[in-house]
Short mmCIF file of C-alpha atoms and ligand atoms in Angstrom, two decimals:
data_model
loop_
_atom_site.label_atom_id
_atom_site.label_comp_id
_atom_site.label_asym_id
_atom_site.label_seq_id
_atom_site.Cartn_x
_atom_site.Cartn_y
_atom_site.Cartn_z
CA UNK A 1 -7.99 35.06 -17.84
CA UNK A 2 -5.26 33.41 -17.11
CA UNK A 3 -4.87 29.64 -16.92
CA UNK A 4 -4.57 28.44 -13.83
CA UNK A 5 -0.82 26.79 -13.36
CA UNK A 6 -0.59 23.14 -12.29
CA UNK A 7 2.02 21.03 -11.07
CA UNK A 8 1.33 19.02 -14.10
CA UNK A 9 3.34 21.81 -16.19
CA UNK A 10 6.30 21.65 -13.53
CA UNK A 11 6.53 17.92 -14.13
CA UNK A 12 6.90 18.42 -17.83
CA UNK A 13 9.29 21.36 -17.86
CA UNK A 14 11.17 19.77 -15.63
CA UNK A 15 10.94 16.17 -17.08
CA UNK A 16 10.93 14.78 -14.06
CA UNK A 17 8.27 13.46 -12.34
CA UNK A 18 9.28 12.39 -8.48
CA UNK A 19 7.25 9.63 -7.11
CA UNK A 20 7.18 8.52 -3.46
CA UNK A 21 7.21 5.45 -2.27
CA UNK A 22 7.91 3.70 1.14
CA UNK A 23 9.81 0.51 -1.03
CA UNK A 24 8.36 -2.17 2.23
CA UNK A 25 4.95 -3.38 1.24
CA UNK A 26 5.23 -6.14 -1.70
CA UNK A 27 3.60 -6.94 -4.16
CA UNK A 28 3.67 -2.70 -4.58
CA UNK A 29 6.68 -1.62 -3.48
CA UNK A 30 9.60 -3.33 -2.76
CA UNK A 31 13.18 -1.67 -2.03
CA UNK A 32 15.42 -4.64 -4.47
CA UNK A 33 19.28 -3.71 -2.31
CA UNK A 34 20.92 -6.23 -4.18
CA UNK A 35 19.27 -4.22 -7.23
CA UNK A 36 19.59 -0.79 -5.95
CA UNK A 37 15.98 0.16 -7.06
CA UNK A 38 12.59 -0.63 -5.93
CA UNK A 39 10.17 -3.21 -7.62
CA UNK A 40 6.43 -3.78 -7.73
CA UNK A 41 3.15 -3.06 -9.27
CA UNK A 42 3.08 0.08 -8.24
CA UNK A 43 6.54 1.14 -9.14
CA UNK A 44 5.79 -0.64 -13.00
CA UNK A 45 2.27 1.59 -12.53
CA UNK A 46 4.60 4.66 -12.04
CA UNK A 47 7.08 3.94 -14.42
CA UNK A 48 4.28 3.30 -17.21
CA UNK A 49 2.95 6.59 -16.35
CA UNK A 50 5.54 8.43 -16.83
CA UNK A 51 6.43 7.16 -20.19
CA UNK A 52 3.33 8.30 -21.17
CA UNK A 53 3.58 11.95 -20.30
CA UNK A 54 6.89 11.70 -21.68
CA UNK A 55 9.07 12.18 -18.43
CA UNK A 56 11.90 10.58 -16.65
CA UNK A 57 10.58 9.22 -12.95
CA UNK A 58 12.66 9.89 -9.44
CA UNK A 59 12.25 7.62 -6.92
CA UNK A 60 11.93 8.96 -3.73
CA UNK A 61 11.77 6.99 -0.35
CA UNK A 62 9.08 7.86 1.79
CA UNK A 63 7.38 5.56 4.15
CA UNK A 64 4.41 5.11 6.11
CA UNK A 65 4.00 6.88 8.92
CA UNK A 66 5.77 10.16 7.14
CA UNK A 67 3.90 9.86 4.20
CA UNK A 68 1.58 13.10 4.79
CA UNK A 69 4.16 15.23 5.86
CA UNK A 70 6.57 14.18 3.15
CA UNK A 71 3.87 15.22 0.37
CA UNK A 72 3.38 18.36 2.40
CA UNK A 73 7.14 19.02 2.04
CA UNK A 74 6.74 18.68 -1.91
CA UNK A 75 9.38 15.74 -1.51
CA UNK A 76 7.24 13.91 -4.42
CA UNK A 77 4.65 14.57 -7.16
CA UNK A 78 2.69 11.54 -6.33
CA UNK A 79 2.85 8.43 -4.12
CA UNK A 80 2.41 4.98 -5.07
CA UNK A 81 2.99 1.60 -3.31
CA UNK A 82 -0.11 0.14 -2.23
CA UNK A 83 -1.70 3.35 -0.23
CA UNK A 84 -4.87 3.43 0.52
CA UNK A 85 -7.80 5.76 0.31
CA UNK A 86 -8.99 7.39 3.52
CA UNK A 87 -11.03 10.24 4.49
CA UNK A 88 -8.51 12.04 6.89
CA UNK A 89 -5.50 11.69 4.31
CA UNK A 90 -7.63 13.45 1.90
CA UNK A 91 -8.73 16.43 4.35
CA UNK A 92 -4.78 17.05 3.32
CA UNK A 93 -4.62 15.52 -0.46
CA UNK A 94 -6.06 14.05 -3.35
CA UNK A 95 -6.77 10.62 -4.28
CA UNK A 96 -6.53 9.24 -8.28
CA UNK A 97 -9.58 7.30 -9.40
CA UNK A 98 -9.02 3.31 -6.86
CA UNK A 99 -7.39 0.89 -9.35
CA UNK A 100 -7.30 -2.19 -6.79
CA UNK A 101 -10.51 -2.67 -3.89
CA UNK A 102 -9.00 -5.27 -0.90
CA UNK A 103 -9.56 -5.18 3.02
CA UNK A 104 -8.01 -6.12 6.05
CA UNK A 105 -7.55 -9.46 7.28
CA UNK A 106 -5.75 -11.61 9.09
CA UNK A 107 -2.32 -13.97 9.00
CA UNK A 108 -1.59 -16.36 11.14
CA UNK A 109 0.60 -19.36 11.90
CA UNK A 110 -1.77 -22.11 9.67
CA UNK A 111 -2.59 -24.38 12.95
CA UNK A 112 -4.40 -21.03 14.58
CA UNK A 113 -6.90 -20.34 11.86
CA UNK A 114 -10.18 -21.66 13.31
CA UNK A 115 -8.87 -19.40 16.89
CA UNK A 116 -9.05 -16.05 14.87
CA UNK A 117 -11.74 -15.73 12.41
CA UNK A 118 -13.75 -13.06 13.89
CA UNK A 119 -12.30 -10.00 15.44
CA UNK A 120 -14.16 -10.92 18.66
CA UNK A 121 -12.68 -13.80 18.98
CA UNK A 122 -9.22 -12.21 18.45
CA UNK A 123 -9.54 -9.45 20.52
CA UNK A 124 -9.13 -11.63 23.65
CA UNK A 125 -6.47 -11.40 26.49
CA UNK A 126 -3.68 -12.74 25.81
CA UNK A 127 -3.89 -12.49 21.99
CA UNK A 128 -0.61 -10.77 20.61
CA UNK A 129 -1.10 -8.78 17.62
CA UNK A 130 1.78 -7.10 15.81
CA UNK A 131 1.26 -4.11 13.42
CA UNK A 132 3.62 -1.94 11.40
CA UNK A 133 3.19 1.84 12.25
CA UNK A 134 1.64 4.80 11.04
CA UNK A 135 -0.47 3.33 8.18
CA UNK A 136 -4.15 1.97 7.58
CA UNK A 137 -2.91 -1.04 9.62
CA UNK A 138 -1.83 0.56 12.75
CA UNK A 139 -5.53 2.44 12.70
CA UNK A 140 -7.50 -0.76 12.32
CA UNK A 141 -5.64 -2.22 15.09
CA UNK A 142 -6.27 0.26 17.81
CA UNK A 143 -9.94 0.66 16.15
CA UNK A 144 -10.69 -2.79 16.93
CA UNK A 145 -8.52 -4.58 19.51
CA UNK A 146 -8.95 -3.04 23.35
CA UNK A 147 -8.07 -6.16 24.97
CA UNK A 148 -5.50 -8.27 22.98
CA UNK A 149 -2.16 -6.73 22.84
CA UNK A 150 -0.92 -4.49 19.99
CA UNK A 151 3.19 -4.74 19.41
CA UNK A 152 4.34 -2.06 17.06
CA UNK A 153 6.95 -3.27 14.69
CA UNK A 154 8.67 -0.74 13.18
CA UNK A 155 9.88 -2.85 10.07
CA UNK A 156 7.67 -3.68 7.35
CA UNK A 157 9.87 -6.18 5.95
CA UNK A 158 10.65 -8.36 9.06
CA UNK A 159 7.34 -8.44 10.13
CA UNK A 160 5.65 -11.93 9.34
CA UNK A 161 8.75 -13.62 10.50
CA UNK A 162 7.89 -12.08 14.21
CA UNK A 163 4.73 -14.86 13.85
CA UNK A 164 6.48 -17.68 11.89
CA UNK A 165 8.97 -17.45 15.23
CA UNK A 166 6.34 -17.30 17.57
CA UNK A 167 6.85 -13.95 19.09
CA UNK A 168 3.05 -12.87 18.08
CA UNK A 169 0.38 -14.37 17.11
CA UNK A 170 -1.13 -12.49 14.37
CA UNK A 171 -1.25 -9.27 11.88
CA UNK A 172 -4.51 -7.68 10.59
CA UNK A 173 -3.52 -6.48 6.95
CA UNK A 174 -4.53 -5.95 3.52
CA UNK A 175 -5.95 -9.65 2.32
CA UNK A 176 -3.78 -9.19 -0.87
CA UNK A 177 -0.66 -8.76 1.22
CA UNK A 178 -1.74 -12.34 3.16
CA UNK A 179 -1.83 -13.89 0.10
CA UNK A 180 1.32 -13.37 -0.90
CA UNK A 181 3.16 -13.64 2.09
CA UNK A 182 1.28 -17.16 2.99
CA UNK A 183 3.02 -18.18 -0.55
CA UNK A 184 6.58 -16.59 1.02
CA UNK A 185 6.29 -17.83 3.82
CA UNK A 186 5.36 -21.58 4.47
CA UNK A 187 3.87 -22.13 8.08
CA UNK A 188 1.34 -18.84 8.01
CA UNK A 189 -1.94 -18.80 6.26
CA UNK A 190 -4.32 -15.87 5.17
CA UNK A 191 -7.47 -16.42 7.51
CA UNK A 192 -9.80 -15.56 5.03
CA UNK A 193 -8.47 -13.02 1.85
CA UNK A 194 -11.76 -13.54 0.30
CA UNK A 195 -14.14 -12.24 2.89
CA UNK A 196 -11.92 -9.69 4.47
CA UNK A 197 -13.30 -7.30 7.59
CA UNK A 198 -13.80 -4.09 5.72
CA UNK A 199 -13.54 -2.19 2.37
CA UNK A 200 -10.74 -0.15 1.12
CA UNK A 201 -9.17 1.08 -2.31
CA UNK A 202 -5.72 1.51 -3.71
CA UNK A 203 -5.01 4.61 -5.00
CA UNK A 204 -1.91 6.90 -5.85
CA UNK A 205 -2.02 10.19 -3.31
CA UNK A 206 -1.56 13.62 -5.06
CA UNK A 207 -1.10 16.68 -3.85
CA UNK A 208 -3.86 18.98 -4.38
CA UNK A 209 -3.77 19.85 -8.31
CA UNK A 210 -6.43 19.39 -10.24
CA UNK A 211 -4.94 19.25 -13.52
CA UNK A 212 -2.74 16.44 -12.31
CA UNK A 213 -5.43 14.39 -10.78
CA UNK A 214 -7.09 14.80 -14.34
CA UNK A 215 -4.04 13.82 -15.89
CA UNK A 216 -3.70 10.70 -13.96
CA UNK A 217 -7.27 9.48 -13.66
CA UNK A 218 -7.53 9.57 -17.55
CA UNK A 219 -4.13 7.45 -18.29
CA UNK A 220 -5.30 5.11 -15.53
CA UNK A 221 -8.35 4.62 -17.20
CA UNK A 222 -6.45 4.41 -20.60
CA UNK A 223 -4.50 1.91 -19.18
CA UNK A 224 -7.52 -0.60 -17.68
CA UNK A 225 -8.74 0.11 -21.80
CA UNK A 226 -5.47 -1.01 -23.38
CA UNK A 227 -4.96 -3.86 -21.03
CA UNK A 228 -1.65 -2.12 -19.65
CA UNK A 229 -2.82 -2.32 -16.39
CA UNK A 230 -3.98 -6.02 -16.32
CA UNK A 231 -0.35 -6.73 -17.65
CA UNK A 232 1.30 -5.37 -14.76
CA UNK A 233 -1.45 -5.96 -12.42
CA UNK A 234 -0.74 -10.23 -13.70
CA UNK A 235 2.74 -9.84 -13.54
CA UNK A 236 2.40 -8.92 -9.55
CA UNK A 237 -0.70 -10.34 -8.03
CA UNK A 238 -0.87 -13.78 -10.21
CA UNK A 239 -4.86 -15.75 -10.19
O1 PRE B 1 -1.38 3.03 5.05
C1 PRE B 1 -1.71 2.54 3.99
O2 PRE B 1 -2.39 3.13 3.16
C2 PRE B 1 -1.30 1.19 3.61
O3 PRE B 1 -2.01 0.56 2.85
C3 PRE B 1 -0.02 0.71 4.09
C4 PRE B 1 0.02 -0.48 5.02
C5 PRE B 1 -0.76 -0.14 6.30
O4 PRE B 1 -1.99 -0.10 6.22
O5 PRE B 1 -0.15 0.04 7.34
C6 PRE B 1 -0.59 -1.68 4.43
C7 PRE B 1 -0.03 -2.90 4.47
C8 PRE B 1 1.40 -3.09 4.75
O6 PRE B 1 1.58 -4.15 5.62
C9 PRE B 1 2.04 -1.89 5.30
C10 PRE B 1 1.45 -0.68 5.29
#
């Protein structure tokens, strides 16, 4: 019988292996201009990987709320840069084994901590929540807030300076994304990172290949073993 082809054999005749990634959500994926590439643990992740199978990566920009439909256009092989595992993504995809676990939270300008700990007491009138589009963030939002008002910003980058300047009052996000940009950005604070409101994985999305999943599972696990992955996991998300 024959063997049943995989995209994994495309990769390495081709060797090239094209990796997504929407370059706006740090410490994963950041889009360096003054660089001209993109930088973060997810993009050292990628870049590891690929040296391993023996392949040259191409970056490909893709962002959030086109990342299905950009993996169903075979734009990329994978997708990296902080995306995380959910059921309806993978009625379309596959998931690699989670290498992070995190949660949503809030951020806040520091003096309105105590107003927004629970998500009752945020969803108030009169409570102005931004949120970036199309991801995990927009769901939670209009999941969980009917009566405080949901902004959509459509830039990922700009974002937590629409709450240092006053213009909103808060973002629900990942807690590890609060805890770095409470470091970048003096004023906000991370309402609590440690206890966040729900449970959620990072994993790279994959197209529906078996063989590659396999592939990819067993040099992330390799790499937890070696201590690859803590290297680049330090070098990004410092204790
Ligand atoms: O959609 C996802 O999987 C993400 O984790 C991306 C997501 C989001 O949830 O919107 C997470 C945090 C960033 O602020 C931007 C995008």
């Amino acid at each position: 019988a024959d063997e049943a082809a995989s995209r994994l054999d495309a990769i390495v005749d081709r060797g090239v292996l094209r990796v997504g990634t929407p370059g706006d959500y740090a410490p994963f994926t950041r889009w360096r201009a003054d660089q001209g590439r993109f930088e973060g643990m997810d993009i050292d992740l990628a870049e590891a990987l690929g040296q391993a199978l023996g392949v040259r990566v191409e970056w490909v920009k893709t962002s959030w709320p086109t990342l299905m439909a950009d993996l169903a256009a075979d734009k990329f092989d994978l997708a990296v840069g902080g995306v995380s595992v959910n059921l309806e993504r993978q009625k379309k995809a596959l998931f690699s084994a989670p290498y992070l676990r995190d949660g949503k939270t809030p951020i806040t300008r520091c003096e309105n901590v105590a107003r927004f700990q629970t998500l009752a007491q945020i969803d108030q009138p009169g409570t102005r929540a931004v949120v970036n589009p199309g991801g995990t963030n927009e769901k939670f939002a209009r999941a969980h807030l009917k009566t405080a008002q949901i902004r959509v910003h459509p830039d990922n980058t700009t974002i937590f300076d629409e709450i240092v300047a006053g213009r909103a009052d808060l973002m629900i996000t990942d807690a590890v994304e609060t805890r770095l940009q409470q470091k970048l950005r003096p004023g906000l604070c991370a309402v609590h990172p440690e206890a966040p409101f729900d449970y959620s994985e990072k994993a790279f999305l994959l197209p529906r290949d078996f063989a590659l999943k396999a592939w990819v599972d067993q040099w992330l696990h390799l790499a937890r073993e070696s201590g690859t992955f803590a290297r680049i996991q330090a070098k990004w998300i410092p204790q």
